[in-house]
């Protein structure tokens, strides 16, 4: 029997994943993902955003939490489960296990975290971009992305993102998904939070993509956004890093509980189907 593969270095991956502020760009990552026509179609066909608007977000957060902070065995189990789920996500021109789409989705998550860390927070722990990009490739590795498919370093990652953003074409399907995300009917009771989420997400999108979505913006909104972000970042950085990142054990415990509940429901459904 061969020895188990050594656990990957996740030091910097964990450092950025533990910063609550990176969630500011969650909407940027999601709308960049669905700016890709094949991702948008897959989400529209297989995600019930209208009735369960938080499911995709919580599922992504649970996956990222386990991959970043869980054991390698937990990450591998999670990866197998998601690969099986992706086997069922197929349609005209897309597949959940398409390496190109896996690379793009993971790249948007890397881009979002680095955008907040560098542009909003001002790199509070120094320049971590290169090791973060290197270590965050582990996320797509867990999903079975072929070795060498992802950008290999910071320079290659920058070229990849610039090239993708320059060629994305938002479809009507993508715009429909965007409306379900930014104006989720089920989340209307949370309208103040949703209004802020829309404002921040719209402002953090690359201008070319924002224009294709048809989201209004302008210089006054841009100035207000960055006044809010820089004021918030100043206060955020006054909090010691260890205190900012102290919620990791709770995140991990919560993700494990949600995953266990899903596994029990899935097992019960299979058992009922076989009766």
C-alpha atoms as an extended CHARMM CRD file, in Angstrom:
* protein
*
       275  EXT
         1         1  UNK       CA              0.0000000000        0.0000000000        0.0000000000  PROA      1               0.0000000000
         2         2  UNK       CA              1.3820000000        3.4110000000       -0.9630000000  PROA      2               0.0000000000
         3         3  UNK       CA              1.8380000000        6.1150000000        1.6490000000  PROA      3               0.0000000000
         4         4  UNK       CA             -0.8800000000        8.7880000000        1.7390000000  PROA      4               0.0000000000
         5         5  UNK       CA             -0.1090000000       11.9970000000       -0.1080000000  PROA      5               0.0000000000
         6         6  UNK       CA              1.2890000000       14.7020000000        2.1610000000  PROA      6               0.0000000000
         7         7  UNK       CA             -1.1210000000       17.4180000000        3.2100000000  PROA      7               0.0000000000
         8         8  UNK       CA             -0.6920000000       20.5130000000        1.0140000000  PROA      8               0.0000000000
         9         9  UNK       CA              0.5710000000       23.7730000000        2.4370000000  PROA      9               0.0000000000
        10        10  UNK       CA             -2.5690000000       25.8040000000        3.1740000000  PROA      10              0.0000000000
        11        11  UNK       CA             -1.0550000000       28.4860000000        5.4130000000  PROA      11              0.0000000000
        12        12  UNK       CA             -1.8130000000       31.4730000000        3.1650000000  PROA      12              0.0000000000
        13        13  UNK       CA             -5.0120000000       29.9380000000        1.8160000000  PROA      13              0.0000000000
        14        14  UNK       CA             -6.2390000000       29.7310000000        5.4020000000  PROA      14              0.0000000000
        15        15  UNK       CA             -5.0110000000       33.2320000000        6.2440000000  PROA      15              0.0000000000
        16        16  UNK       CA             -7.1710000000       34.8720000000        3.5710000000  PROA      16              0.0000000000
        17        17  UNK       CA            -10.0930000000       32.4720000000        3.9250000000  PROA      17              0.0000000000
        18        18  UNK       CA            -10.2820000000       33.3630000000        7.6200000000  PROA      18              0.0000000000
        19        19  UNK       CA            -10.7380000000       37.0870000000        6.9340000000  PROA      19              0.0000000000
        20        20  UNK       CA            -14.4890000000       37.8700000000        7.1920000000  PROA      20              0.0000000000
        21        21  UNK       CA            -14.0020000000       40.8810000000        4.9040000000  PROA      21              0.0000000000
        22        22  UNK       CA            -13.3920000000       38.6870000000        1.8520000000  PROA      22              0.0000000000
        23        23  UNK       CA            -17.1450000000       38.0380000000        1.8030000000  PROA      23              0.0000000000
        24        24  UNK       CA            -17.5630000000       41.6020000000        0.5170000000  PROA      24              0.0000000000
        25        25  UNK       CA            -16.6930000000       40.2950000000       -2.9390000000  PROA      25              0.0000000000
        26        26  UNK       CA            -18.8890000000       37.1710000000       -2.8600000000  PROA      26              0.0000000000
        27        27  UNK       CA            -21.3370000000       38.8370000000       -5.2610000000  PROA      27              0.0000000000
        28        28  UNK       CA            -18.4880000000       39.8680000000       -7.5630000000  PROA      28              0.0000000000
        29        29  UNK       CA            -17.3160000000       36.2520000000       -7.7530000000  PROA      29              0.0000000000
        30        30  UNK       CA            -20.7890000000       34.8780000000       -8.4320000000  PROA      30              0.0000000000
        31        31  UNK       CA            -21.6660000000       37.4120000000      -11.1220000000  PROA      31              0.0000000000
        32        32  UNK       CA            -18.3020000000       36.9100000000      -12.8130000000  PROA      32              0.0000000000
        33        33  UNK       CA            -19.0230000000       33.1740000000      -12.8340000000  PROA      33              0.0000000000
        34        34  UNK       CA            -22.4060000000       33.5570000000      -14.5020000000  PROA      34              0.0000000000
        35        35  UNK       CA            -21.0240000000       36.1060000000      -16.9550000000  PROA      35              0.0000000000
        36        36  UNK       CA            -19.6470000000       32.9510000000      -18.5960000000  PROA      36              0.0000000000
        37        37  UNK       CA            -22.5160000000       31.7040000000      -20.8070000000  PROA      37              0.0000000000
        38        38  UNK       CA            -22.0030000000       28.0040000000      -20.0040000000  PROA      38              0.0000000000
        39        39  UNK       CA            -21.8610000000       28.6020000000      -16.2520000000  PROA      39              0.0000000000
        40        40  UNK       CA            -24.9660000000       30.7820000000      -16.4560000000  PROA      40              0.0000000000
        41        41  UNK       CA            -26.8820000000       28.0700000000      -18.3040000000  PROA      41              0.0000000000
        42        42  UNK       CA            -25.8240000000       25.4110000000      -15.8150000000  PROA      42              0.0000000000
        43        43  UNK       CA            -26.8990000000       27.5490000000      -12.8680000000  PROA      43              0.0000000000
        44        44  UNK       CA            -30.2140000000       28.3920000000      -14.5170000000  PROA      44              0.0000000000
        45        45  UNK       CA            -30.9260000000       24.7440000000      -15.3180000000  PROA      45              0.0000000000
        46        46  UNK       CA            -29.8040000000       23.1570000000      -12.0530000000  PROA      46              0.0000000000
        47        47  UNK       CA            -29.9840000000       25.7620000000       -9.2430000000  PROA      47              0.0000000000
        48        48  UNK       CA            -33.2820000000       26.7860000000       -7.6800000000  PROA      48              0.0000000000
        49        49  UNK       CA            -32.2060000000       30.3420000000       -6.9290000000  PROA      49              0.0000000000
        50        50  UNK       CA            -35.7470000000       31.7070000000       -6.8030000000  PROA      50              0.0000000000
        51        51  UNK       CA            -36.9520000000       29.3850000000       -4.0430000000  PROA      51              0.0000000000
        52        52  UNK       CA            -33.6410000000       28.6650000000       -2.3070000000  PROA      52              0.0000000000
        53        53  UNK       CA            -31.4660000000       31.7430000000       -2.8960000000  PROA      53              0.0000000000
        54        54  UNK       CA            -28.9340000000       30.9530000000       -0.1580000000  PROA      54              0.0000000000
        55        55  UNK       CA            -28.3200000000       27.3060000000       -1.0480000000  PROA      55              0.0000000000
        56        56  UNK       CA            -25.5870000000       27.9690000000       -3.6210000000  PROA      56              0.0000000000
        57        57  UNK       CA            -23.8250000000       30.4860000000       -1.3770000000  PROA      57              0.0000000000
        58        58  UNK       CA            -23.9070000000       28.2180000000        1.6840000000  PROA      58              0.0000000000
        59        59  UNK       CA            -22.8540000000       25.2000000000       -0.3520000000  PROA      59              0.0000000000
        60        60  UNK       CA            -19.8670000000       27.0950000000       -1.7460000000  PROA      60              0.0000000000
        61        61  UNK       CA            -18.9330000000       28.4130000000        1.6940000000  PROA      61              0.0000000000
        62        62  UNK       CA            -19.1350000000       24.9320000000        3.2270000000  PROA      62              0.0000000000
        63        63  UNK       CA            -16.9560000000       23.4860000000        0.4750000000  PROA      63              0.0000000000
        64        64  UNK       CA            -14.3400000000       26.2360000000        0.7740000000  PROA      64              0.0000000000
        65        65  UNK       CA            -14.3310000000       26.0000000000        4.5810000000  PROA      65              0.0000000000
        66        66  UNK       CA            -13.7220000000       22.2490000000        4.5230000000  PROA      66              0.0000000000
        67        67  UNK       CA            -11.0310000000       22.4840000000        1.8350000000  PROA      67              0.0000000000
        68        68  UNK       CA             -9.2270000000       25.3150000000        3.6320000000  PROA      68              0.0000000000
        69        69  UNK       CA             -9.5820000000       24.2690000000        7.2730000000  PROA      69              0.0000000000
        70        70  UNK       CA            -10.7090000000       20.6520000000        7.3450000000  PROA      70              0.0000000000
        71        71  UNK       CA             -8.5130000000       17.5850000000        7.1740000000  PROA      71              0.0000000000
        72        72  UNK       CA             -7.2370000000       16.3640000000        3.7820000000  PROA      72              0.0000000000
        73        73  UNK       CA             -9.5190000000       13.3380000000        4.2090000000  PROA      73              0.0000000000
        74        74  UNK       CA            -12.5500000000       15.6010000000        4.7020000000  PROA      74              0.0000000000
        75        75  UNK       CA            -11.5800000000       17.6460000000        1.6470000000  PROA      75              0.0000000000
        76        76  UNK       CA            -11.2770000000       14.4960000000       -0.4620000000  PROA      76              0.0000000000
        77        77  UNK       CA            -14.6680000000       13.1970000000        0.7020000000  PROA      77              0.0000000000
        78        78  UNK       CA            -16.2140000000       16.5830000000       -0.0620000000  PROA      78              0.0000000000
        79        79  UNK       CA            -14.5780000000       16.5880000000       -3.4750000000  PROA      79              0.0000000000
        80        80  UNK       CA            -15.9230000000       13.1140000000       -4.3020000000  PROA      80              0.0000000000
        81        81  UNK       CA            -19.4430000000       14.1560000000       -3.2740000000  PROA      81              0.0000000000
        82        82  UNK       CA            -19.3380000000       17.2770000000       -5.4250000000  PROA      82              0.0000000000
        83        83  UNK       CA            -17.8980000000       15.3820000000       -8.3970000000  PROA      83              0.0000000000
        84        84  UNK       CA            -20.8030000000       12.9320000000       -8.1600000000  PROA      84              0.0000000000
        85        85  UNK       CA            -23.2220000000       15.8530000000       -8.0280000000  PROA      85              0.0000000000
        86        86  UNK       CA            -21.4920000000       17.4710000000      -11.0130000000  PROA      86              0.0000000000
        87        87  UNK       CA            -21.9360000000       14.2270000000      -12.9680000000  PROA      87              0.0000000000
        88        88  UNK       CA            -25.6550000000       15.0440000000      -13.0270000000  PROA      88              0.0000000000
        89        89  UNK       CA            -25.1220000000       18.6700000000      -14.0960000000  PROA      89              0.0000000000
        90        90  UNK       CA            -25.0530000000       18.4380000000      -17.8540000000  PROA      90              0.0000000000
        91        91  UNK       CA            -26.8060000000       20.2260000000      -20.6610000000  PROA      91              0.0000000000
        92        92  UNK       CA            -26.2780000000       21.7150000000      -24.1120000000  PROA      92              0.0000000000
        93        93  UNK       CA            -22.6410000000       22.8020000000      -24.2220000000  PROA      93              0.0000000000
        94        94  UNK       CA            -21.8380000000       22.4620000000      -20.5220000000  PROA      94              0.0000000000
        95        95  UNK       CA            -20.8780000000       19.9310000000      -17.8790000000  PROA      95              0.0000000000
        96        96  UNK       CA            -20.3230000000       20.3480000000      -14.1590000000  PROA      96              0.0000000000
        97        97  UNK       CA            -17.0190000000       18.4880000000      -14.4620000000  PROA      97              0.0000000000
        98        98  UNK       CA            -15.7030000000       20.5550000000      -17.4020000000  PROA      98              0.0000000000
        99        99  UNK       CA            -12.1120000000       21.5090000000      -16.4380000000  PROA      99              0.0000000000
       100       100  UNK       CA            -12.3760000000       24.8840000000      -18.1940000000  PROA      100             0.0000000000
       101       101  UNK       CA            -15.4150000000       25.8120000000      -16.1210000000  PROA      101             0.0000000000
       102       102  UNK       CA            -13.8080000000       24.4780000000      -12.9240000000  PROA      102             0.0000000000
       103       103  UNK       CA            -10.7700000000       26.6760000000      -13.5510000000  PROA      103             0.0000000000
       104       104  UNK       CA            -12.9640000000       29.7200000000      -14.2180000000  PROA      104             0.0000000000
       105       105  UNK       CA            -15.1470000000       29.2810000000      -11.1310000000  PROA      105             0.0000000000
       106       106  UNK       CA            -12.1060000000       28.7820000000       -8.8790000000  PROA      106             0.0000000000
       107       107  UNK       CA            -10.3420000000       31.7480000000      -10.4970000000  PROA      107             0.0000000000
       108       108  UNK       CA            -13.2820000000       34.0340000000       -9.6640000000  PROA      108             0.0000000000
       109       109  UNK       CA            -13.0430000000       32.9870000000       -6.0060000000  PROA      109             0.0000000000
       110       110  UNK       CA             -9.2870000000       33.6360000000       -5.9420000000  PROA      110             0.0000000000
       111       111  UNK       CA             -9.7930000000       36.9690000000       -7.6970000000  PROA      111             0.0000000000
       112       112  UNK       CA            -12.5160000000       38.0250000000       -5.2390000000  PROA      112             0.0000000000
       113       113  UNK       CA            -10.4250000000       37.2490000000       -2.1560000000  PROA      113             0.0000000000
       114       114  UNK       CA             -7.3720000000       39.0450000000       -3.5520000000  PROA      114             0.0000000000
       115       115  UNK       CA             -9.4630000000       42.0320000000       -4.6370000000  PROA      115             0.0000000000
       116       116  UNK       CA            -10.6800000000       42.5940000000       -1.0840000000  PROA      116             0.0000000000
       117       117  UNK       CA             -7.3120000000       41.8110000000        0.4840000000  PROA      117             0.0000000000
       118       118  UNK       CA             -5.2970000000       44.0960000000       -1.7820000000  PROA      118             0.0000000000
       119       119  UNK       CA             -7.6290000000       46.7950000000       -3.0810000000  PROA      119             0.0000000000
       120       120  UNK       CA             -9.9720000000       47.2110000000       -0.1220000000  PROA      120             0.0000000000
       121       121  UNK       CA             -7.8820000000       46.2490000000        2.9120000000  PROA      121             0.0000000000
       122       122  UNK       CA             -4.5360000000       47.3360000000        1.5410000000  PROA      122             0.0000000000
       123       123  UNK       CA             -2.7380000000       43.9920000000        2.1220000000  PROA      123             0.0000000000
       124       124  UNK       CA             -2.7070000000       44.1030000000        5.9590000000  PROA      124             0.0000000000
       125       125  UNK       CA             -0.2980000000       41.1410000000        6.2240000000  PROA      125             0.0000000000
       126       126  UNK       CA              1.9160000000       42.0500000000        3.2930000000  PROA      126             0.0000000000
       127       127  UNK       CA              1.8420000000       40.8670000000       -0.3130000000  PROA      127             0.0000000000
       128       128  UNK       CA              0.4420000000       37.3280000000       -0.2000000000  PROA      128             0.0000000000
       129       129  UNK       CA             -0.8490000000       37.1520000000       -3.7830000000  PROA      129             0.0000000000
       130       130  UNK       CA              1.7200000000       34.7150000000       -5.1720000000  PROA      130             0.0000000000
       131       131  UNK       CA              1.4900000000       32.0720000000       -2.4110000000  PROA      131             0.0000000000
       132       132  UNK       CA             -2.2860000000       32.4860000000       -2.2110000000  PROA      132             0.0000000000
       133       133  UNK       CA             -2.7410000000       31.8250000000       -5.9340000000  PROA      133             0.0000000000
       134       134  UNK       CA             -0.4400000000       28.8140000000       -5.6690000000  PROA      134             0.0000000000
       135       135  UNK       CA             -2.2050000000       27.3200000000       -2.6500000000  PROA      135             0.0000000000
       136       136  UNK       CA             -5.7520000000       28.1470000000       -3.8060000000  PROA      136             0.0000000000
       137       137  UNK       CA             -5.2470000000       25.8920000000       -6.8260000000  PROA      137             0.0000000000
       138       138  UNK       CA             -5.8380000000       23.0810000000       -4.3220000000  PROA      138             0.0000000000
       139       139  UNK       CA             -9.5430000000       23.9770000000       -4.3900000000  PROA      139             0.0000000000
       140       140  UNK       CA             -9.8670000000       22.9700000000       -8.0550000000  PROA      140             0.0000000000
       141       141  UNK       CA             -7.5100000000       20.0200000000       -7.5150000000  PROA      141             0.0000000000
       142       142  UNK       CA             -9.9970000000       18.6040000000       -4.9910000000  PROA      142             0.0000000000
       143       143  UNK       CA            -12.6990000000       18.7620000000       -7.6770000000  PROA      143             0.0000000000
       144       144  UNK       CA            -10.5530000000       16.6930000000      -10.0230000000  PROA      144             0.0000000000
       145       145  UNK       CA             -9.2950000000       19.4940000000      -12.2370000000  PROA      145             0.0000000000
       146       146  UNK       CA             -6.4180000000       18.0470000000      -14.3310000000  PROA      146             0.0000000000
       147       147  UNK       CA             -2.8760000000       19.0070000000      -13.2610000000  PROA      147             0.0000000000
       148       148  UNK       CA             -1.6010000000       21.9450000000      -15.2620000000  PROA      148             0.0000000000
       149       149  UNK       CA             -5.0480000000       23.2230000000      -16.2460000000  PROA      149             0.0000000000
       150       150  UNK       CA             -4.9160000000       26.1580000000      -13.8170000000  PROA      150             0.0000000000
       151       151  UNK       CA             -2.7010000000       29.2620000000      -14.1020000000  PROA      151             0.0000000000
       152       152  UNK       CA              0.6400000000       28.2940000000      -12.6120000000  PROA      152             0.0000000000
       153       153  UNK       CA              1.6800000000       31.5390000000      -10.9370000000  PROA      153             0.0000000000
       154       154  UNK       CA              0.6800000000       35.1370000000      -10.2400000000  PROA      154             0.0000000000
       155       155  UNK       CA              1.6560000000       36.4180000000      -13.6910000000  PROA      155             0.0000000000
       156       156  UNK       CA             -0.1960000000       33.6260000000      -15.4810000000  PROA      156             0.0000000000
       157       157  UNK       CA             -3.2300000000       34.1660000000      -13.2470000000  PROA      157             0.0000000000
       158       158  UNK       CA             -3.3060000000       37.8890000000      -14.0650000000  PROA      158             0.0000000000
       159       159  UNK       CA             -3.1470000000       37.1680000000      -17.7980000000  PROA      159             0.0000000000
       160       160  UNK       CA             -5.8770000000       34.5650000000      -17.4890000000  PROA      160             0.0000000000
       161       161  UNK       CA             -8.2580000000       36.8780000000      -15.5970000000  PROA      161             0.0000000000
       162       162  UNK       CA             -7.6180000000       39.8270000000      -17.9260000000  PROA      162             0.0000000000
       163       163  UNK       CA             -8.1940000000       37.6310000000      -20.9720000000  PROA      163             0.0000000000
       164       164  UNK       CA            -11.3890000000       36.1190000000      -19.6090000000  PROA      164             0.0000000000
       165       165  UNK       CA            -12.8960000000       39.4320000000      -18.4890000000  PROA      165             0.0000000000
       166       166  UNK       CA            -12.0910000000       40.9550000000      -21.8980000000  PROA      166             0.0000000000
       167       167  UNK       CA            -13.9620000000       38.1840000000      -23.7330000000  PROA      167             0.0000000000
       168       168  UNK       CA            -16.9390000000       37.4020000000      -21.4590000000  PROA      168             0.0000000000
       169       169  UNK       CA            -20.3250000000       37.8840000000      -23.0910000000  PROA      169             0.0000000000
       170       170  UNK       CA            -23.2270000000       38.0740000000      -20.6430000000  PROA      170             0.0000000000
       171       171  UNK       CA            -26.2970000000       36.3290000000      -22.0350000000  PROA      171             0.0000000000
       172       172  UNK       CA            -29.9700000000       36.8850000000      -21.3000000000  PROA      172             0.0000000000
       173       173  UNK       CA            -29.7410000000       33.7940000000      -19.1130000000  PROA      173             0.0000000000
       174       174  UNK       CA            -26.8710000000       35.3730000000      -17.1970000000  PROA      174             0.0000000000
       175       175  UNK       CA            -28.8800000000       38.5420000000      -16.6970000000  PROA      175             0.0000000000
       176       176  UNK       CA            -31.8310000000       36.5070000000      -15.4350000000  PROA      176             0.0000000000
       177       177  UNK       CA            -29.5700000000       34.7450000000      -12.9160000000  PROA      177             0.0000000000
       178       178  UNK       CA            -28.1610000000       38.1320000000      -11.8740000000  PROA      178             0.0000000000
       179       179  UNK       CA            -31.6580000000       39.3980000000      -11.0900000000  PROA      179             0.0000000000
       180       180  UNK       CA            -32.3960000000       36.2930000000       -9.0120000000  PROA      180             0.0000000000
       181       181  UNK       CA            -29.1890000000       36.9560000000       -7.0390000000  PROA      181             0.0000000000
       182       182  UNK       CA            -29.4680000000       40.7050000000       -6.5240000000  PROA      182             0.0000000000
       183       183  UNK       CA            -33.2600000000       40.9150000000       -6.1820000000  PROA      183             0.0000000000
       184       184  UNK       CA            -34.0030000000       37.5300000000       -4.6000000000  PROA      184             0.0000000000
       185       185  UNK       CA            -37.7750000000       37.5010000000       -3.9050000000  PROA      185             0.0000000000
       186       186  UNK       CA            -37.3830000000       35.2230000000       -0.8850000000  PROA      186             0.0000000000
       187       187  UNK       CA            -34.9850000000       37.7060000000        0.7390000000  PROA      187             0.0000000000
       188       188  UNK       CA            -37.2470000000       40.7800000000        0.4950000000  PROA      188             0.0000000000
       189       189  UNK       CA            -37.6330000000       40.9340000000        4.3100000000  PROA      189             0.0000000000
       190       190  UNK       CA            -33.8710000000       41.6190000000        4.3720000000  PROA      190             0.0000000000
       191       191  UNK       CA            -34.1840000000       44.5420000000        1.9600000000  PROA      191             0.0000000000
       192       192  UNK       CA            -31.7280000000       46.9030000000        3.7450000000  PROA      192             0.0000000000
       193       193  UNK       CA            -28.9840000000       44.2460000000        3.6530000000  PROA      193             0.0000000000
       194       194  UNK       CA            -29.8910000000       43.3100000000        0.0760000000  PROA      194             0.0000000000
       195       195  UNK       CA            -29.7680000000       46.9640000000       -1.0260000000  PROA      195             0.0000000000
       196       196  UNK       CA            -26.2500000000       47.2530000000        0.4120000000  PROA      196             0.0000000000
       197       197  UNK       CA            -25.2710000000       43.9320000000       -1.1820000000  PROA      197             0.0000000000
       198       198  UNK       CA            -26.4730000000       45.1490000000       -4.5880000000  PROA      198             0.0000000000
       199       199  UNK       CA            -24.6170000000       48.4320000000       -4.2280000000  PROA      199             0.0000000000
       200       200  UNK       CA            -21.3100000000       46.8410000000       -3.2310000000  PROA      200             0.0000000000
       201       201  UNK       CA            -21.5560000000       44.0030000000       -5.7480000000  PROA      201             0.0000000000
       202       202  UNK       CA            -22.3810000000       46.3690000000       -8.6080000000  PROA      202             0.0000000000
       203       203  UNK       CA            -19.5030000000       48.6600000000       -7.7130000000  PROA      203             0.0000000000
       204       204  UNK       CA            -16.9300000000       45.8650000000       -7.4210000000  PROA      204             0.0000000000
       205       205  UNK       CA            -17.6870000000       44.3640000000      -10.8270000000  PROA      205             0.0000000000
       206       206  UNK       CA            -15.2980000000       45.1040000000      -13.7000000000  PROA      206             0.0000000000
       207       207  UNK       CA            -16.9000000000       47.9450000000      -15.7280000000  PROA      207             0.0000000000
       208       208  UNK       CA            -17.1700000000       45.8690000000      -18.9020000000  PROA      208             0.0000000000
       209       209  UNK       CA            -19.0860000000       43.1030000000      -17.1270000000  PROA      209             0.0000000000
       210       210  UNK       CA            -21.2220000000       45.5800000000      -15.1390000000  PROA      210             0.0000000000
       211       211  UNK       CA            -22.2750000000       47.2960000000      -18.3620000000  PROA      211             0.0000000000
       212       212  UNK       CA            -23.2400000000       43.9870000000      -19.9710000000  PROA      212             0.0000000000
       213       213  UNK       CA            -25.4500000000       43.1830000000      -16.9970000000  PROA      213             0.0000000000
       214       214  UNK       CA            -27.1260000000       46.5700000000      -17.4690000000  PROA      214             0.0000000000
       215       215  UNK       CA            -26.4600000000       47.6460000000      -13.8880000000  PROA      215             0.0000000000
       216       216  UNK       CA            -26.4980000000       51.4420000000      -13.4180000000  PROA      216             0.0000000000
       217       217  UNK       CA            -23.3740000000       53.1010000000      -12.0600000000  PROA      217             0.0000000000
       218       218  UNK       CA            -21.6030000000       56.4360000000      -12.1790000000  PROA      218             0.0000000000
       219       219  UNK       CA            -18.9090000000       58.6430000000      -10.6090000000  PROA      219             0.0000000000
       220       220  UNK       CA            -21.0240000000       59.6670000000       -7.5920000000  PROA      220             0.0000000000
       221       221  UNK       CA            -21.7850000000       56.0540000000       -6.7080000000  PROA      221             0.0000000000
       222       222  UNK       CA            -18.1510000000       55.1490000000       -7.2310000000  PROA      222             0.0000000000
       223       223  UNK       CA            -17.0020000000       57.8620000000       -4.8000000000  PROA      223             0.0000000000
       224       224  UNK       CA            -19.5890000000       56.8480000000       -2.2080000000  PROA      224             0.0000000000
       225       225  UNK       CA            -18.6610000000       53.1650000000       -2.4920000000  PROA      225             0.0000000000
       226       226  UNK       CA            -14.9600000000       53.7750000000       -1.9220000000  PROA      226             0.0000000000
       227       227  UNK       CA            -15.6400000000       56.2180000000        0.9060000000  PROA      227             0.0000000000
       228       228  UNK       CA            -17.6100000000       53.4600000000        2.6470000000  PROA      228             0.0000000000
       229       229  UNK       CA            -15.0490000000       50.7690000000        1.8380000000  PROA      229             0.0000000000
       230       230  UNK       CA            -12.0200000000       52.7770000000        2.9380000000  PROA      230             0.0000000000
       231       231  UNK       CA            -13.7250000000       53.9440000000        6.1230000000  PROA      231             0.0000000000
       232       232  UNK       CA            -14.7550000000       50.3890000000        6.9110000000  PROA      232             0.0000000000
       233       233  UNK       CA            -11.2950000000       49.0390000000        6.0680000000  PROA      233             0.0000000000
       234       234  UNK       CA             -9.6540000000       51.5590000000        8.4220000000  PROA      234             0.0000000000
       235       235  UNK       CA            -11.7720000000       50.3390000000       11.3310000000  PROA      235             0.0000000000
       236       236  UNK       CA            -11.3760000000       46.7020000000       10.2880000000  PROA      236             0.0000000000
       237       237  UNK       CA             -7.5960000000       46.9180000000       10.3230000000  PROA      237             0.0000000000
       238       238  UNK       CA             -7.6320000000       48.3330000000       13.8460000000  PROA      238             0.0000000000
       239       239  UNK       CA             -8.9010000000       44.9380000000       15.0220000000  PROA      239             0.0000000000
       240       240  UNK       CA             -5.9770000000       42.5440000000       15.6720000000  PROA      240             0.0000000000
       241       241  UNK       CA             -5.6860000000       39.8270000000       13.0340000000  PROA      241             0.0000000000
       242       242  UNK       CA             -6.0600000000       36.9950000000       15.5050000000  PROA      242             0.0000000000
       243       243  UNK       CA             -9.3190000000       38.4760000000       16.7330000000  PROA      243             0.0000000000
       244       244  UNK       CA            -10.6050000000       39.0490000000       13.1810000000  PROA      244             0.0000000000
       245       245  UNK       CA             -9.9040000000       35.4200000000       12.3440000000  PROA      245             0.0000000000
       246       246  UNK       CA            -11.1040000000       33.9720000000       15.6510000000  PROA      246             0.0000000000
       247       247  UNK       CA            -14.3690000000       32.7080000000       14.1350000000  PROA      247             0.0000000000
       248       248  UNK       CA            -12.7300000000       29.9150000000       12.1190000000  PROA      248             0.0000000000
       249       249  UNK       CA            -13.5580000000       27.0860000000       14.5910000000  PROA      249             0.0000000000
       250       250  UNK       CA            -17.2060000000       28.1720000000       14.5440000000  PROA      250             0.0000000000
       251       251  UNK       CA            -17.2690000000       28.3340000000       10.7200000000  PROA      251             0.0000000000
       252       252  UNK       CA            -15.7650000000       24.8510000000       10.5250000000  PROA      252             0.0000000000
       253       253  UNK       CA            -18.1610000000       23.4010000000       13.0940000000  PROA      253             0.0000000000
       254       254  UNK       CA            -21.1680000000       24.9530000000       11.3250000000  PROA      254             0.0000000000
       255       255  UNK       CA            -20.0580000000       23.6700000000        7.9060000000  PROA      255             0.0000000000
       256       256  UNK       CA            -19.5150000000       20.1750000000        9.2440000000  PROA      256             0.0000000000
       257       257  UNK       CA            -22.9760000000       20.1730000000       10.8180000000  PROA      257             0.0000000000
       258       258  UNK       CA            -24.6490000000       21.3270000000        7.5850000000  PROA      258             0.0000000000
       259       259  UNK       CA            -22.7750000000       18.7010000000        5.5790000000  PROA      259             0.0000000000
       260       260  UNK       CA            -23.7470000000       15.9690000000        8.0440000000  PROA      260             0.0000000000
       261       261  UNK       CA            -27.4160000000       16.9900000000        7.8550000000  PROA      261             0.0000000000
       262       262  UNK       CA            -27.3110000000       16.9260000000        4.0360000000  PROA      262             0.0000000000
       263       263  UNK       CA            -25.6790000000       13.4890000000        4.0960000000  PROA      263             0.0000000000
       264       264  UNK       CA            -28.3960000000       12.1350000000        6.4080000000  PROA      264             0.0000000000
       265       265  UNK       CA            -31.1580000000       13.5720000000        4.2290000000  PROA      265             0.0000000000
       266       266  UNK       CA            -29.5400000000       12.1040000000        1.1230000000  PROA      266             0.0000000000
       267       267  UNK       CA            -29.1740000000        8.6740000000        2.7650000000  PROA      267             0.0000000000
       268       268  UNK       CA            -32.7950000000        8.7600000000        3.9410000000  PROA      268             0.0000000000
       269       269  UNK       CA            -34.0110000000        9.7280000000        0.4590000000  PROA      269             0.0000000000
       270       270  UNK       CA            -32.0300000000        6.8840000000       -1.1460000000  PROA      270             0.0000000000
       271       271  UNK       CA            -33.3360000000        4.4240000000        1.4250000000  PROA      271             0.0000000000
       272       272  UNK       CA            -36.9180000000        5.5180000000        0.7880000000  PROA      272             0.0000000000
       273       273  UNK       CA            -36.4090000000        5.2260000000       -2.9710000000  PROA      273             0.0000000000
       274       274  UNK       CA            -35.1830000000        1.6430000000       -2.6120000000  PROA      274             0.0000000000
       275       275  UNK       CA            -38.1150000000        0.5110000000       -0.4730000000  PROA      275             0.0000000000
